[in-house]
Structure formats: structure tokens, C-alpha cells
mmCIF file of C-alpha atoms in Angstrom:
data_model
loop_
_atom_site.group_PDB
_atom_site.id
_atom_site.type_symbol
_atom_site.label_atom_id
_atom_site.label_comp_id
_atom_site.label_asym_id
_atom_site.label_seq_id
_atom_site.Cartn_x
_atom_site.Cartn_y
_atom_site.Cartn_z
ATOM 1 C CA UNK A 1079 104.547 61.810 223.315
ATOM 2 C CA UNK A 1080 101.990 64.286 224.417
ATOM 3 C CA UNK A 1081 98.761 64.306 223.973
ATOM 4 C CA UNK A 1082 98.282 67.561 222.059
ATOM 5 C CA UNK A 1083 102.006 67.451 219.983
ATOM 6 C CA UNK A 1084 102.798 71.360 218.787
ATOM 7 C CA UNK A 1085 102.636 71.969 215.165
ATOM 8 C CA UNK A 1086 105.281 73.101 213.131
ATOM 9 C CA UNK A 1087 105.617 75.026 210.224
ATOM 10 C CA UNK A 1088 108.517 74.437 208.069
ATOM 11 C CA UNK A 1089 110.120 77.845 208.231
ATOM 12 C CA UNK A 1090 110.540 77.559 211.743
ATOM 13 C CA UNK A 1091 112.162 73.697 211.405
ATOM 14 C CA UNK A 1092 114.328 75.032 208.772
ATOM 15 C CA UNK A 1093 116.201 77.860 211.793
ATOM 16 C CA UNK A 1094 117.552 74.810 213.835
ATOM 17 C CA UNK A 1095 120.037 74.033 211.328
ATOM 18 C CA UNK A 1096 123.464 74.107 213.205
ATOM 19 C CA UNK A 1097 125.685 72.292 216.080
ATOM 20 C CA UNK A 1098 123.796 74.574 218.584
ATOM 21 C CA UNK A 1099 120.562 73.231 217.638
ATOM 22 C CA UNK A 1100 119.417 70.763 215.158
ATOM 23 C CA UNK A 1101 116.418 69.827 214.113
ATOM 24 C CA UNK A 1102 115.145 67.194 211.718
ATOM 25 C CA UNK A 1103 112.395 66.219 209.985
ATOM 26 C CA UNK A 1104 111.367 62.834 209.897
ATOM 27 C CA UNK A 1105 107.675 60.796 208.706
ATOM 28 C CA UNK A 1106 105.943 64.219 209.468
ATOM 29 C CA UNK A 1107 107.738 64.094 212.884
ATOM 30 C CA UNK A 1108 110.132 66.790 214.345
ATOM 31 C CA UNK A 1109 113.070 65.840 216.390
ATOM 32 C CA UNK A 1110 115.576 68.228 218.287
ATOM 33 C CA UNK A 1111 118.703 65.735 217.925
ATOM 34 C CA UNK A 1112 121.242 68.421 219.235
ATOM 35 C CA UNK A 1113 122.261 66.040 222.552
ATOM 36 C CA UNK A 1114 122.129 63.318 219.812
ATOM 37 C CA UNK A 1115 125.193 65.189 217.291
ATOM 38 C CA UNK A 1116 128.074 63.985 219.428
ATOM 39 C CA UNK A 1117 127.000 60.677 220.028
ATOM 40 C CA UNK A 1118 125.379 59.536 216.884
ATOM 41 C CA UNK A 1119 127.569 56.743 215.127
ATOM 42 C CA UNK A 1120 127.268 57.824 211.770
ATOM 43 C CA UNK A 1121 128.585 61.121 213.315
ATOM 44 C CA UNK A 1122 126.962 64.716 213.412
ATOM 45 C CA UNK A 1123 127.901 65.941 210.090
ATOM 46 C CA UNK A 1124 124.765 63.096 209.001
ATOM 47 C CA UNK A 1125 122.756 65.165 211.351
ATOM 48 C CA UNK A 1126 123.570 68.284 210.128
ATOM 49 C CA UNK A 1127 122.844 67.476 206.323
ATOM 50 C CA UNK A 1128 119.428 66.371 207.231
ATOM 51 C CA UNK A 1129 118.845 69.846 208.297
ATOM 52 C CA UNK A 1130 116.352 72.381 206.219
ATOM 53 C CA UNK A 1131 114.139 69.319 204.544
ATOM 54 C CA UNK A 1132 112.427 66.283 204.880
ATOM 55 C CA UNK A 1133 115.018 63.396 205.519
ATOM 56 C CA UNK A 1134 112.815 60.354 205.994
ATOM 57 C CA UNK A 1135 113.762 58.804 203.271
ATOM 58 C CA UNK A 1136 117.618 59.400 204.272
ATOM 59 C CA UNK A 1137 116.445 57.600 207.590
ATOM 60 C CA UNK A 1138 115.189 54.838 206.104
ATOM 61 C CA UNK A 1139 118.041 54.313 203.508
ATOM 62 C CA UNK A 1140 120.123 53.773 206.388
ATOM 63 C CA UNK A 1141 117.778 50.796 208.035
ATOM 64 C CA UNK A 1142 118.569 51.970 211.509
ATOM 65 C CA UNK A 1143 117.539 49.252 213.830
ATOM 66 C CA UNK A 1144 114.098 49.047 215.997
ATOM 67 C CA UNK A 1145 116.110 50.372 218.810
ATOM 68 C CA UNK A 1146 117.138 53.577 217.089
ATOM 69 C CA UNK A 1147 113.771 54.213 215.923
ATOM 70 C CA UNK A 1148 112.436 53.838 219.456
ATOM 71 C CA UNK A 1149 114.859 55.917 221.449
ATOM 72 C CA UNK A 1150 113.928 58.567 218.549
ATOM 73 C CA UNK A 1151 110.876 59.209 220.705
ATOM 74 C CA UNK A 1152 113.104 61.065 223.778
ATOM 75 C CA UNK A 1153 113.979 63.777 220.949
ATOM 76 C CA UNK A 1154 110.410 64.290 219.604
ATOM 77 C CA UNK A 1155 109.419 67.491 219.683
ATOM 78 C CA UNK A 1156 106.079 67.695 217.470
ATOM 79 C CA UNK A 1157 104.701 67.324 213.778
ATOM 80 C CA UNK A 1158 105.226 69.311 210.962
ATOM 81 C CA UNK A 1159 102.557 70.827 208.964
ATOM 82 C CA UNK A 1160 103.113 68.893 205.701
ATOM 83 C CA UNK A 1161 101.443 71.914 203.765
ATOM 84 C CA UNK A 1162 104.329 74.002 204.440
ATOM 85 C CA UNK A 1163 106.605 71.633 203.301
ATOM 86 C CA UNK A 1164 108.221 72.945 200.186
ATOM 87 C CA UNK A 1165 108.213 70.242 197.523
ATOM 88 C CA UNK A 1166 111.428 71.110 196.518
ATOM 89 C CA UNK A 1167 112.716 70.804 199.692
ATOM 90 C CA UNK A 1168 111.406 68.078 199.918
ATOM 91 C CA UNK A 1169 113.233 65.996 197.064
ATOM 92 C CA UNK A 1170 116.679 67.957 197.369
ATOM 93 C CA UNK A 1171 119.266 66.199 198.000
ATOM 94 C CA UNK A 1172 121.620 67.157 200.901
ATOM 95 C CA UNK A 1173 123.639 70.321 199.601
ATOM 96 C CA UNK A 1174 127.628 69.415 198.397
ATOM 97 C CA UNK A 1175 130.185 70.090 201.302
ATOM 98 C CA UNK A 1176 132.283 72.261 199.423
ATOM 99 C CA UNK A 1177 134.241 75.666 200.295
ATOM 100 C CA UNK A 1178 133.322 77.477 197.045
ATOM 101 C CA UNK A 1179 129.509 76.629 197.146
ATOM 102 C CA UNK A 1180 127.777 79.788 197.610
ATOM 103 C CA UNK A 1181 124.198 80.295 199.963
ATOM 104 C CA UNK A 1182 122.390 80.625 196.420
ATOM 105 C CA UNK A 1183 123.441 77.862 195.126
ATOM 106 C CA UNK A 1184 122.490 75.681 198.043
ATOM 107 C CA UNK A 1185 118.794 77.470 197.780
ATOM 108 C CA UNK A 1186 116.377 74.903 195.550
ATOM 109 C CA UNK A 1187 115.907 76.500 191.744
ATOM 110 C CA UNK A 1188 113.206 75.308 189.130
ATOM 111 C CA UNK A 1189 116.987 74.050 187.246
ATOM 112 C CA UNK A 1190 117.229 71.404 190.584
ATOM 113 C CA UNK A 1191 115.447 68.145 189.282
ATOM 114 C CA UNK A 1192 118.123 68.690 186.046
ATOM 115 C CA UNK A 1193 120.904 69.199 188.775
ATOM 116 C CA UNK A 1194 119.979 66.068 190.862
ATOM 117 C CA UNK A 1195 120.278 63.583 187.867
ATOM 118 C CA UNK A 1196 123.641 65.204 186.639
ATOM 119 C CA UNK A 1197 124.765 64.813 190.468
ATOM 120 C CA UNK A 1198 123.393 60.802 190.500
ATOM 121 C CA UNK A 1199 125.741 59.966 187.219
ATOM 122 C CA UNK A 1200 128.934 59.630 189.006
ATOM 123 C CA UNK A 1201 127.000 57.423 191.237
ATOM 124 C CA UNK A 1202 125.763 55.148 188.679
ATOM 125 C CA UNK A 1203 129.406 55.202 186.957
ATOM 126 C CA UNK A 1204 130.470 53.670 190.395
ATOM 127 C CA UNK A 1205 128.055 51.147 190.174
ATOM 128 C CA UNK A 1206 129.005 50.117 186.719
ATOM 129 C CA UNK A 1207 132.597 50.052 187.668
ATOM 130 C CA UNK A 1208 132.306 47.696 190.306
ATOM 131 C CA UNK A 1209 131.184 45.536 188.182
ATOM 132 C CA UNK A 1210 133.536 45.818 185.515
ATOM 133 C CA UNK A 1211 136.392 45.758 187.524
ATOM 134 C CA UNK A 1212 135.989 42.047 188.730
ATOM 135 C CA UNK A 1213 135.773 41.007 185.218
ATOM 136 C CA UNK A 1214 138.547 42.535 184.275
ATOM 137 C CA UNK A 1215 140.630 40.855 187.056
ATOM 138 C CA UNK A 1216 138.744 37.748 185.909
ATOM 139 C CA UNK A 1217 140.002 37.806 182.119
ATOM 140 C CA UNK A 1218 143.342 38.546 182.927
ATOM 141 C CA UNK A 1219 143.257 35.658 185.089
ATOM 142 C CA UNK A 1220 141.908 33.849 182.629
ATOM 143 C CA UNK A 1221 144.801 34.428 180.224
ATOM 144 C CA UNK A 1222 147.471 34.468 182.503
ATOM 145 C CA UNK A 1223 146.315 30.774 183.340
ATOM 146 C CA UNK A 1224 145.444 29.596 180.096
ATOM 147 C CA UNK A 1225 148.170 31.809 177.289
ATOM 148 C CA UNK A 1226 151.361 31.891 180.701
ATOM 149 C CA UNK A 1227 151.473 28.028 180.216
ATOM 150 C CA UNK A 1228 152.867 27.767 176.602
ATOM 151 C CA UNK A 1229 156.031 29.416 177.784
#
């Protein structure tokens, strides 16, 4: 790292949002990961959704090993300036991949936080049905074993 590391502002992050150069945003820390897109394992779409906010906590979700978070220093490129870092850019979640999402909707409303907890349901419907599903298997076990013998 230098010395003196060059301040960013987050409108100026926010441009290096494509294949040609990307740019994310990480603990206050701004990395150009464009050599990194072709070679990263979880493969440069990951990169690319990161784009245009703060993805730190993305980052650590993952639990990258201490090597990956060392060779992140070769891509530094300097800090942000947290003031200009819109707070609801900062929550937002990475925007869907679909063909029939528009630019606007993409953009971060004051209807977002309502948006993000509709769009964490299906999630949570997983989770329950991952449970459930087991069980089910389980009782039908269960009978098979116990009500299949009288036959």
C-alpha cells in the first residue's frame, strides 16, 4: 500500500461497473479486480454484482480464506470516502439478473427496505423446507416400517 492511498468518492467507484473495469468496494477499501474477473473461482458474474455499493459484508459471507484476503492487497487501489457512501447503497442487495428489469428499477427507492424483506421470503421458505422435507421422508419411513408389516 502507499503511503498517501487516493481517496475516492463513491460516484466515481460506482463508473467501474463492467467486464472492462471493475471496481469494488470493500471495509472502506477500493479494489480494481478487473485481472481478477476471469480467474476468480466463484466466477466474474460475483464480481460484477458487487459493483455500485459496499460489498463487505458479501465478502465476508463468503469466509474467503487468509490467503484471499492477502493477495487482495495487489488490487488495492485506495479508500473510499465513507461520507459519500449512499446508505441505501449501502444495504441494497445485489440487483435481480433478469431481462425485463429496467435501469429504474435497479436504482435504490425510499419503497427498497419493503422490497428487500419481500425478496428474503422465498429464502426463508427454503430454509423451512429443508427442514420439513427430512421429516417427511422420516414419517413415511416410519409407517412404511411399522403399518407395511401387517400385510
Amino acid at each position: 500500500m502507499a503511503s498517501d492511498p487516493k481517496v475516492f468518492v463513491f460516484d466515481e467507484v460506482a463508473k467501474h461497473n463492467h467486464q472492462q473495469d471493475c471496481w469494488v468496494i470493500i471495509s472502506g477499501k477500493v479494489y480494481d479486480v478487473t485481472s481478477l474477473l476471469e480467474e476468480h473461482p466463484g466466477g466474474d458474474e460475483v464480481l460484477l454484482l458487487a459493483t455500485e455499493r459496499d460489498a463487505t459484508d458479501d465478502f465476508e459471507e463468503v469466509g474467503h480464506s487468509l490467503t484471499a484476503s492477502e493477495q487482495m492487497e495487489e488490487y488495492y487501489v485506495g479508500n473510499l470516502d465513507m461520507a459519500t457512501l449512499p446508505k441505501a447503497v449501502a444495504n441494497r442487495p445485489p440487483a435481480p439478473q433478469s431481462g425485463t428489469a429496467t435501469t429504474a428499477a435497479a436504482k435504490p427507492t425510499a419503497a427498497a427496505p419493503t422490497t428487500t424483506s419481500s425478496a428474503e421470503s422465498p429464502g426463508s421458505l427454503i430454509k423451512v423446507f429443508q427442514v420439513l422435507i427430512p421429516l417427511l421422508i422420516l414419517g413415511i419411513a416410519f409407517y412404511m416400517q411399522y403399518y407395511g408389516k401387517k400385510q
